[in-house]
GROMACS .gro file of C-alpha atoms in nm:
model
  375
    1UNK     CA    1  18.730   7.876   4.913
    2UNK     CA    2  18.622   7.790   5.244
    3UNK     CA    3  18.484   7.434   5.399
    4UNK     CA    4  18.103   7.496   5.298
    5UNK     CA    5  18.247   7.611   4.925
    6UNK     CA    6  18.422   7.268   4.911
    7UNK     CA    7  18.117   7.093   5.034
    8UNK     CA    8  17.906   7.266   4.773
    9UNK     CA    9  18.111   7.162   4.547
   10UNK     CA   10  18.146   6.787   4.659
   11UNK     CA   11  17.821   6.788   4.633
   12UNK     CA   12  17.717   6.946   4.286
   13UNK     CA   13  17.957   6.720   4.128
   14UNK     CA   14  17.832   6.402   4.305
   15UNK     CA   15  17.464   6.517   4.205
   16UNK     CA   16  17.551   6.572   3.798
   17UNK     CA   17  17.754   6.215   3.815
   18UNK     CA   18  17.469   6.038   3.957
   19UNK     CA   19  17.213   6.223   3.746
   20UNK     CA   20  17.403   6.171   3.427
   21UNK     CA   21  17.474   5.814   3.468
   22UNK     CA   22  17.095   5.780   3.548
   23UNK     CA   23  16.970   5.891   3.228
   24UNK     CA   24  17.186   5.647   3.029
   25UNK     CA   25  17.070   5.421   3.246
   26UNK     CA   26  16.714   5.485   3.174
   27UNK     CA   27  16.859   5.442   2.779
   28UNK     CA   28  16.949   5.128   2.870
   29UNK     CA   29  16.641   4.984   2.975
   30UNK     CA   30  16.457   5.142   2.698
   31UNK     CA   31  16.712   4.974   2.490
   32UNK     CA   32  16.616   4.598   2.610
   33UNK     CA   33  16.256   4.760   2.603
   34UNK     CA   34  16.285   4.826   2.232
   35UNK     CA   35  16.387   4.444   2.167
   36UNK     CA   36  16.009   4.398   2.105
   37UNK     CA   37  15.903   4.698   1.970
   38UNK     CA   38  15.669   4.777   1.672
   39UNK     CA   39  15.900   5.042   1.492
   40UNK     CA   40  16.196   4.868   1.303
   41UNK     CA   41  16.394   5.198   1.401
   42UNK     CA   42  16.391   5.144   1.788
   43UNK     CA   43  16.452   4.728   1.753
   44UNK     CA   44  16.757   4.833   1.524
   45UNK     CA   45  16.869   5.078   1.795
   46UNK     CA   46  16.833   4.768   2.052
   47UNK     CA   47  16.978   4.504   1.847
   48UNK     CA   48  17.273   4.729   1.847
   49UNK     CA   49  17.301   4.696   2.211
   50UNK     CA   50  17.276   4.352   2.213
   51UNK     CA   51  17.636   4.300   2.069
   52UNK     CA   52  17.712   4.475   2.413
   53UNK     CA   53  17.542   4.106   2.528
   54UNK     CA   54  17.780   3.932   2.304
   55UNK     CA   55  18.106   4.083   2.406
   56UNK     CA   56  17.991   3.988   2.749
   57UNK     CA   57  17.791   3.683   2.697
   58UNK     CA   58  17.567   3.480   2.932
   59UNK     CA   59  17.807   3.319   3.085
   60UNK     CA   60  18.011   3.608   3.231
   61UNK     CA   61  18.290   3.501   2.963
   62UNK     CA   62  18.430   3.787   2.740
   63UNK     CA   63  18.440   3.722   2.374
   64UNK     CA   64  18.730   3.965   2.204
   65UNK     CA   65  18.567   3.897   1.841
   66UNK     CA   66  18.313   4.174   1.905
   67UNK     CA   67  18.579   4.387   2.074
   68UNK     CA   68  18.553   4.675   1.810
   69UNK     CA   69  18.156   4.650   1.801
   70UNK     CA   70  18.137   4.710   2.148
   71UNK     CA   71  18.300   5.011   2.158
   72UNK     CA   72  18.120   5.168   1.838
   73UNK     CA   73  17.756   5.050   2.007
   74UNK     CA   74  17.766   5.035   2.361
   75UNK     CA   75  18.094   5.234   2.534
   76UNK     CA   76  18.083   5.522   2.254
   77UNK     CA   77  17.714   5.583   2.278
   78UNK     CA   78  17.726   5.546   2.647
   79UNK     CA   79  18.020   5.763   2.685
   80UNK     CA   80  17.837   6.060   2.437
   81UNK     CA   81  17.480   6.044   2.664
   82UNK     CA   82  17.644   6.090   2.942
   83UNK     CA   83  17.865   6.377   2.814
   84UNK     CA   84  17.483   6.549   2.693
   85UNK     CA   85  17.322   6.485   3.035
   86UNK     CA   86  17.619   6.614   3.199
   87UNK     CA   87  17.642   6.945   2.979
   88UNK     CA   88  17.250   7.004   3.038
   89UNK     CA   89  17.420   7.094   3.385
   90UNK     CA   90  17.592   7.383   3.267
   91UNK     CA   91  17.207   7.503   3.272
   92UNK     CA   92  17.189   7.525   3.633
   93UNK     CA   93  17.521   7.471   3.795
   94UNK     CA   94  17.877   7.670   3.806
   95UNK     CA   95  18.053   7.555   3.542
   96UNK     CA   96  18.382   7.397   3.769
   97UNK     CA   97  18.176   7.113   3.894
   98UNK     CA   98  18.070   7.007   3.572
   99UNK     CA   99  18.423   7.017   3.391
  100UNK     CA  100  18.534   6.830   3.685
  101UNK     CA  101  18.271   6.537   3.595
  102UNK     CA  102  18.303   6.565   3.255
  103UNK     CA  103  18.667   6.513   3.270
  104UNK     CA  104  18.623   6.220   3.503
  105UNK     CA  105  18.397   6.056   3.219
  106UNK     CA  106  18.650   6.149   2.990
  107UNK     CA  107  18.929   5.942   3.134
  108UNK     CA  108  18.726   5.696   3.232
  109UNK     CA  109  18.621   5.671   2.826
  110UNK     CA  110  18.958   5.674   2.762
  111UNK     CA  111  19.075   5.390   2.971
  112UNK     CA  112  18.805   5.144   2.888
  113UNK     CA  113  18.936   5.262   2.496
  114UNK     CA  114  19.298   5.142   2.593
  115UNK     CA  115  19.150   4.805   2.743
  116UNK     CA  116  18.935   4.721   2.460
  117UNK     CA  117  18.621   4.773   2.650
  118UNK     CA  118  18.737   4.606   2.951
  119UNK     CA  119  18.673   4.749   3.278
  120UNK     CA  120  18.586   4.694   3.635
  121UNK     CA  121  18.236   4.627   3.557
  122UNK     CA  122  18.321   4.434   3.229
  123UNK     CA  123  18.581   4.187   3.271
  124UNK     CA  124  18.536   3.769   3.245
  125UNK     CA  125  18.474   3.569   3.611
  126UNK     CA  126  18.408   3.249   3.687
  127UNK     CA  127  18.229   3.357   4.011
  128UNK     CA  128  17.984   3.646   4.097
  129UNK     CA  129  18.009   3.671   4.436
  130UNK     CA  130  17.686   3.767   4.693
  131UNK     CA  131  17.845   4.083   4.766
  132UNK     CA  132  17.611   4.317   4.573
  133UNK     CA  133  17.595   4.707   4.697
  134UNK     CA  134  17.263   4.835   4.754
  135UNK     CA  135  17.342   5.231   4.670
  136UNK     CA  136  17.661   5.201   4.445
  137UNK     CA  137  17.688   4.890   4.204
  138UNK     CA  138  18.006   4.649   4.179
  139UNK     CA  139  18.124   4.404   3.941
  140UNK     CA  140  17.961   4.140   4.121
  141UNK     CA  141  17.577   4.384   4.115
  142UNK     CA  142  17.675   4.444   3.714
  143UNK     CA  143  17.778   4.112   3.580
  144UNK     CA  144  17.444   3.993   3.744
  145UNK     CA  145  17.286   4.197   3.444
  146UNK     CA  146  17.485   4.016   3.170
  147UNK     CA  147  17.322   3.689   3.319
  148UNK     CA  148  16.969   3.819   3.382
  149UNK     CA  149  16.951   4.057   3.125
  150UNK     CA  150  16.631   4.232   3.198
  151UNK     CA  151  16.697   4.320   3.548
  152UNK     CA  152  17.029   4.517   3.691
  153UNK     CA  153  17.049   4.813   3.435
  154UNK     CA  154  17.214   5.051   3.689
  155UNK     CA  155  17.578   5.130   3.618
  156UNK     CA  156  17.764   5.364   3.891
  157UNK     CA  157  17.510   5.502   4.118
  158UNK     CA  158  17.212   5.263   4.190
  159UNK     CA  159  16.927   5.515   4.141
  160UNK     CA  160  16.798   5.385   3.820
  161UNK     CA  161  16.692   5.002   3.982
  162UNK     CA  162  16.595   5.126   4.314
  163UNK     CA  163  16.315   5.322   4.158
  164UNK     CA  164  16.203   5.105   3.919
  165UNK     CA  165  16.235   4.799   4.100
  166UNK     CA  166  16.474   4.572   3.849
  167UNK     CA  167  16.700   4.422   4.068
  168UNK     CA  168  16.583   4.069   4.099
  169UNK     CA  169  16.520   3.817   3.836
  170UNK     CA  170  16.196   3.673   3.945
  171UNK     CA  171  16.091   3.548   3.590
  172UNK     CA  172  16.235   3.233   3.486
  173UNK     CA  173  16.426   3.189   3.790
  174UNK     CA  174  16.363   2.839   4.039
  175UNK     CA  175  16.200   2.892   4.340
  176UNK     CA  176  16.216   2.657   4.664
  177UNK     CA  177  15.989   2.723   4.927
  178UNK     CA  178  15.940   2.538   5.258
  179UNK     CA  179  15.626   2.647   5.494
  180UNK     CA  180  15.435   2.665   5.153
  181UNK     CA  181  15.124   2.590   5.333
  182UNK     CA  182  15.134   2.834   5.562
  183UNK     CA  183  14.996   3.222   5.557
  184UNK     CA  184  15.339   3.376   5.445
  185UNK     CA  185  15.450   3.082   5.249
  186UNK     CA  186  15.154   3.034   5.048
  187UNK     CA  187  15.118   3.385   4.967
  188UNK     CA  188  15.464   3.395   4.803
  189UNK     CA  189  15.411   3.094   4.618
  190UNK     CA  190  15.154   3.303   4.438
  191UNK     CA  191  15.314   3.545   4.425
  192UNK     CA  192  15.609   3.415   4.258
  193UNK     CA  193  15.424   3.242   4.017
  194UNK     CA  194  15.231   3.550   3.897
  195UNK     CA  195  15.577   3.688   3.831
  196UNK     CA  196  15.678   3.423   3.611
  197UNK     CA  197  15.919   3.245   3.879
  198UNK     CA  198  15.906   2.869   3.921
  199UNK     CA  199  15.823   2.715   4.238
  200UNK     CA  200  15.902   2.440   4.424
  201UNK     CA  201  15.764   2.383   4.793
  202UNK     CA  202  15.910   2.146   5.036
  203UNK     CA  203  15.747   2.060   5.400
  204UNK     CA  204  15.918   2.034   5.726
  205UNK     CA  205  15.843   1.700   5.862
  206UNK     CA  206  15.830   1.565   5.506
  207UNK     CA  207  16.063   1.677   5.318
  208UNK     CA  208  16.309   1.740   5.579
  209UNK     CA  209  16.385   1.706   5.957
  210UNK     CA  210  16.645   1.855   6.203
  211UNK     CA  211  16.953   1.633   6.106
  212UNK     CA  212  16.815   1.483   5.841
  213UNK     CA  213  16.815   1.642   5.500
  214UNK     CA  214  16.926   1.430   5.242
  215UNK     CA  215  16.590   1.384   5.063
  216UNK     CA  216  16.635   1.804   5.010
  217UNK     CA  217  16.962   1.759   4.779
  218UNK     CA  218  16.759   1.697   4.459
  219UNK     CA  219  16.513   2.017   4.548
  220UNK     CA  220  16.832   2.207   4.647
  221UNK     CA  221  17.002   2.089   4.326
  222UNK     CA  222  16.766   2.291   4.079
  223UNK     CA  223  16.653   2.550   4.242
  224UNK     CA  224  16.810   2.919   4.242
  225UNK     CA  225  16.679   3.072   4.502
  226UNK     CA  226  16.604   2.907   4.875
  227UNK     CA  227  16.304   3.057   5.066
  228UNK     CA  228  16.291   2.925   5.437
  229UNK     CA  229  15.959   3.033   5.579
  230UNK     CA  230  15.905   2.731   5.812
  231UNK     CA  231  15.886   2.743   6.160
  232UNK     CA  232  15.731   2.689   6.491
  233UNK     CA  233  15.547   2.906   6.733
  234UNK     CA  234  15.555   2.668   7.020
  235UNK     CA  235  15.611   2.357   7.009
  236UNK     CA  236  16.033   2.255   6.866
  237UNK     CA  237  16.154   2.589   6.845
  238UNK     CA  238  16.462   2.547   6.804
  239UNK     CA  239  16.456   2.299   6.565
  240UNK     CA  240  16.234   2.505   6.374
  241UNK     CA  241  16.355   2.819   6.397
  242UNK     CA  242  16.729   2.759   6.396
  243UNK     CA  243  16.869   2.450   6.361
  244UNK     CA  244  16.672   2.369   6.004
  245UNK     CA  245  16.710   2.714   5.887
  246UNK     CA  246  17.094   2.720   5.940
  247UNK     CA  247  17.145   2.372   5.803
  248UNK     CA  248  16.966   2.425   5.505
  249UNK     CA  249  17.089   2.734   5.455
  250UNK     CA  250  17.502   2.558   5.453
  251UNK     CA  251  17.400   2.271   5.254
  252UNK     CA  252  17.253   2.470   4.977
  253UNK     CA  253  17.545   2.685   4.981
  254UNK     CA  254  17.819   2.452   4.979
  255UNK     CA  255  17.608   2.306   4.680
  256UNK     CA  256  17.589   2.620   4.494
  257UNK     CA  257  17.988   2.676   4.554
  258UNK     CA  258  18.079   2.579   4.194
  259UNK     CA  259  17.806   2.807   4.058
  260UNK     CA  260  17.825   3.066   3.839
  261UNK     CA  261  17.601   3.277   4.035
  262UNK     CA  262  17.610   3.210   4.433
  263UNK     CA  263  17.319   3.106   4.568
  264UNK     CA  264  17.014   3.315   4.700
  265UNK     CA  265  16.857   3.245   5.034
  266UNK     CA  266  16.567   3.453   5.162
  267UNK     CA  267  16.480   3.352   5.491
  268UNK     CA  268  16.175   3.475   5.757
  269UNK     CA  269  16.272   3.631   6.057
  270UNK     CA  270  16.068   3.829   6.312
  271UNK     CA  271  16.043   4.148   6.524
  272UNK     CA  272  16.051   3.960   6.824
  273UNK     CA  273  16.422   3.960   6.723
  274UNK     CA  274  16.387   4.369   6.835
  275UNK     CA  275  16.179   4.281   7.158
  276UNK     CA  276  16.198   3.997   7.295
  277UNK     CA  277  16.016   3.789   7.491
  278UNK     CA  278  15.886   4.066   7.665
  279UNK     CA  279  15.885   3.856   8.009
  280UNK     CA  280  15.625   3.657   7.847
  281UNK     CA  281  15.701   3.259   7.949
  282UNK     CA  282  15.514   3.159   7.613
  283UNK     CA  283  15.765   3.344   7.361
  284UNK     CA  284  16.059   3.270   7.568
  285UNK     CA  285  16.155   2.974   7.336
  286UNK     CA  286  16.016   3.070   7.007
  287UNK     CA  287  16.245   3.462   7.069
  288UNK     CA  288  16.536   3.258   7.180
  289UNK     CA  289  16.520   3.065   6.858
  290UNK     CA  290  16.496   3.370   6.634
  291UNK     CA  291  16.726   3.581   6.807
  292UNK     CA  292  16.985   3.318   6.754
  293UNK     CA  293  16.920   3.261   6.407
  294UNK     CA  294  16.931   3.621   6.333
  295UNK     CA  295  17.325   3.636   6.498
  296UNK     CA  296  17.352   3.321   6.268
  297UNK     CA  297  17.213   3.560   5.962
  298UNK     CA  298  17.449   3.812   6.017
  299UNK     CA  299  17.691   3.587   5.891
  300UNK     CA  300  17.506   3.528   5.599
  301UNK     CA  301  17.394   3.905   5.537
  302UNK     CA  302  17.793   3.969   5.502
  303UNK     CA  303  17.941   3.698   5.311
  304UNK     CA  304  18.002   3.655   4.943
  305UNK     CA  305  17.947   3.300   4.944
  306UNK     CA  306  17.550   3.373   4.905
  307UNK     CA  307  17.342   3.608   4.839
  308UNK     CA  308  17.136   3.633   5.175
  309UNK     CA  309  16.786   3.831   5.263
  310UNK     CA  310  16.714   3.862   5.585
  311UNK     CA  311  16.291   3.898   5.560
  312UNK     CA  312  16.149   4.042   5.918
  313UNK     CA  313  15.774   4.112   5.919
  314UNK     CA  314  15.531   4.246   6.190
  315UNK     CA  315  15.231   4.035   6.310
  316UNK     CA  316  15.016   3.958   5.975
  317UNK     CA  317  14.695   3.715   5.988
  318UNK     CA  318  14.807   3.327   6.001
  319UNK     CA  319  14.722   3.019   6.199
  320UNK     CA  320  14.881   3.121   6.456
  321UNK     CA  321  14.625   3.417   6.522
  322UNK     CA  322  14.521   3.766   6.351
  323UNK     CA  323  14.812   4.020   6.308
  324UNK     CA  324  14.803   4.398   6.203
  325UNK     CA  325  14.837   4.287   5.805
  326UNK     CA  326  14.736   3.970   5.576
  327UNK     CA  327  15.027   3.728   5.492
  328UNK     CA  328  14.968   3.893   5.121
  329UNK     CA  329  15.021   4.215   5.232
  330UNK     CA  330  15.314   4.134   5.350
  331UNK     CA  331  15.432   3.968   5.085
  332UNK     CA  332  15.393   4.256   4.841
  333UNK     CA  333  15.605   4.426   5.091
  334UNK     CA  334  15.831   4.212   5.131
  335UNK     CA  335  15.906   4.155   4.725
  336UNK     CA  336  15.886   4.587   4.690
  337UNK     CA  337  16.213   4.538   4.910
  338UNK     CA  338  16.357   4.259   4.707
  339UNK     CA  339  16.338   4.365   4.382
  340UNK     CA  340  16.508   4.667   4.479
  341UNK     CA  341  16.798   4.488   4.592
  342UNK     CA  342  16.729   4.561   5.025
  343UNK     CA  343  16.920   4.258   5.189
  344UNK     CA  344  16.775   4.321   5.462
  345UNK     CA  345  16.396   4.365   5.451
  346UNK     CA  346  16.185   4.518   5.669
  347UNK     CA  347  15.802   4.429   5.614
  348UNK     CA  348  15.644   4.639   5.946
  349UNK     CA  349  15.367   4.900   6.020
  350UNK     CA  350  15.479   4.935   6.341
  351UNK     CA  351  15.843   5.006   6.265
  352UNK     CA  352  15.997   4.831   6.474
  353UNK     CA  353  16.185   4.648   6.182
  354UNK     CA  354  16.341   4.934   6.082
  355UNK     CA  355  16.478   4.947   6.456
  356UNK     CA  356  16.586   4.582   6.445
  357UNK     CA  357  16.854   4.640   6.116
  358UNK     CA  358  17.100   4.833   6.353
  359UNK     CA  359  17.042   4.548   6.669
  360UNK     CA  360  17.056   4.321   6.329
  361UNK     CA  361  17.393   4.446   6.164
  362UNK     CA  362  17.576   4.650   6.451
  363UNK     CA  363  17.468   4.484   6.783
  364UNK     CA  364  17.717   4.256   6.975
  365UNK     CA  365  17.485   3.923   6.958
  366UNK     CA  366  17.698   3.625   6.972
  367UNK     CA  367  17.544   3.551   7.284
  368UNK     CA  368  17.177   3.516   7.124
  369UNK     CA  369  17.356   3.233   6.896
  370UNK     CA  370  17.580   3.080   7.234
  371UNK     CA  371  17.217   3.010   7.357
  372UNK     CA  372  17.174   2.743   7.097
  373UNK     CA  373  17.379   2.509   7.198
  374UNK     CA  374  17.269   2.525   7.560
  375UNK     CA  375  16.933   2.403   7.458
   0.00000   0.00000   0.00000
């Protein structure tokens, strides 16, 4: 067997794993889809399920009394679809690839059987953490689907949610919003809404100032999810564009520190982060501002403490002039991203971003951020 056999190989395996685990996870969601169905058959295959739900309740807690149910209606069934999608393989693959998954489901099957139905993605926590993968899912992406139980249904591979769009509870959830009457802010208040979320909108100058946030605490208190899209153009840049945006940002987290769930903060940013000022005196200030917030975001984007989105848009259509899409437009775009778990969201035509993730996540910027306290 030489190198390209092994990759071959590598690969067909990887490919009937992720397929497999896709189609049960496509049973799942038809099986919280069935709660509400018109044929008794279908809600009796979904009520089964839900003692899945009760051996790993709301609360992230396990409860051993439905141990034995468990297995018999959630790790047994998922176990035996995954062992049919896998065969269908045989089909159209050498057979050595297959085995190879099939085994690996097998002993998987078999340790969750010695633990009772515990494993890495079932297990009791006090804390889900922000650290969420985007391709392959964690305990932290899984028990997010015990709590919000209509959203999160992928299991190993994250193919099933990225399509679909079901990783963010919108519905139900608490919404805070500051810059609510402005283009972008007011457009995902509607947004939201239409989804089912509930909004609340506070106003820089009002609600809040730089230094001075205490009248926020009772806002911060109930919501869920933080949405910073505030900011200045012009005049108080910094303030705007940093110092509120950071501030906020630590007091809602060190709030949400006892949580269950750790907080969610989307926050605006801009392609000017990409380009700069471009040697243009007029955006010297407002880039400087978001180029420092973005090193700032970084932070964010990587810890477990939250769970951060870092929104970056091109020009759209606000007070501050026309831009190449309306603030609803890129809204829409900007919540395509989110629900399919992107932490960092790109909302451009122009695609420059796209560009700005690696200057975003790679690039050596504590200097953008040193600039902050100069000013």
């Amino acid at each position: 067997m030489d190198l390209w056999d092994v990759v071959a190989f590598i690969i067909e395996a990887l490919l009937v794993f992720v397929v497999a685990t896709t189609l049960f996870d496509t049973l799942h969601w038809l099986l919280h889809r069935w709660e509400n169905s018109k044929i008794p058959l279908l809600r009796t295959f979904s009520s089964w399920h839900w003692v899945h739900h009760k051996f790993l309740g709301l609360d992230m807690q396990v409860n051993p009394a439905y141990a034995r149910q468990n297995i018999w209606f959630h790790v047994l069934p998922e176990y035996l679809t995954s062992m049919a999608a896998i065969a269908l393989f045989l089909l159209a693959l050498p057979w050595q690839p297959v085995a190879v998954v099939a085994v690996i489901r097998t002993v998987m099957f078999a340790l969750t059987l010695r633990e009772e139905g515990l494993d890495y993605n079932h297990m009791s926590m006090d804390r889900v953490g922000g650290k969420q993968g985007l391709l392959w899912v964690n305990n932290n992406y899984h028990a997010m689907h015990h709590v919000y139980p209509h959203n999160f249904f992928s299991s190993f591979a994250n193919t099933f949610d990225l399509l679909v769009g079901t990783t963010c509870q919108i519905a139900g959830r608490r919404f805070l919003i500051t810059g609510a009457s402005g283009a972008f802010g007011s457009a995902m208040v509607k947004a939201l809404e239409k989804r089912g979320g509930i909004v609340e909108t506070a106003k820089s100058g009002v609600d809040f100032t730089a230094g001075n946030y205490a009248a926020m605490d009772e806002k911060l208190a109930r919501a869920d999810v933080l949405i910073l899209s505030h900011g200045a153009k012009t005049d108080d840049c910094w303030n705007a564009n940093y110092v509120t945006f950071r501030d906020l940002i630590e007091r809602f987290t060190l709030m949400g520190k006892d949580r269950l769930l750790a907080p969610e903060v989307w926050a605006l940013g801009s392609e000017v982060e990409f380009h700069g000022d471009m040697g243009m005196d007029e955006l010297r200030d407002y880039s400087s501002s978001k180029r420092a917030f973005a090193a700032r975001a970084r932070h964010y984007y990587r810890s477990d403490d939250l769970i951060y989105r870092h929104i970056v848009p091109s020009s759209f259509t606000s007070a501050m002039g026309k831009g190449a899409m309306s603030a609803e437009t890129a809204v829409g775009i900007a919540l395509f991203f989110i629900t399919r778990g992107f932490k960092y969201v790109p909302v451009t035509l122009t695609g420059l971003a796209v560009l700005n993730f690696f200057r975003f996540r790679y690039a050596n910027n504590a200097g953008d951020e040193a600039l902050a306290a100069a000013e």
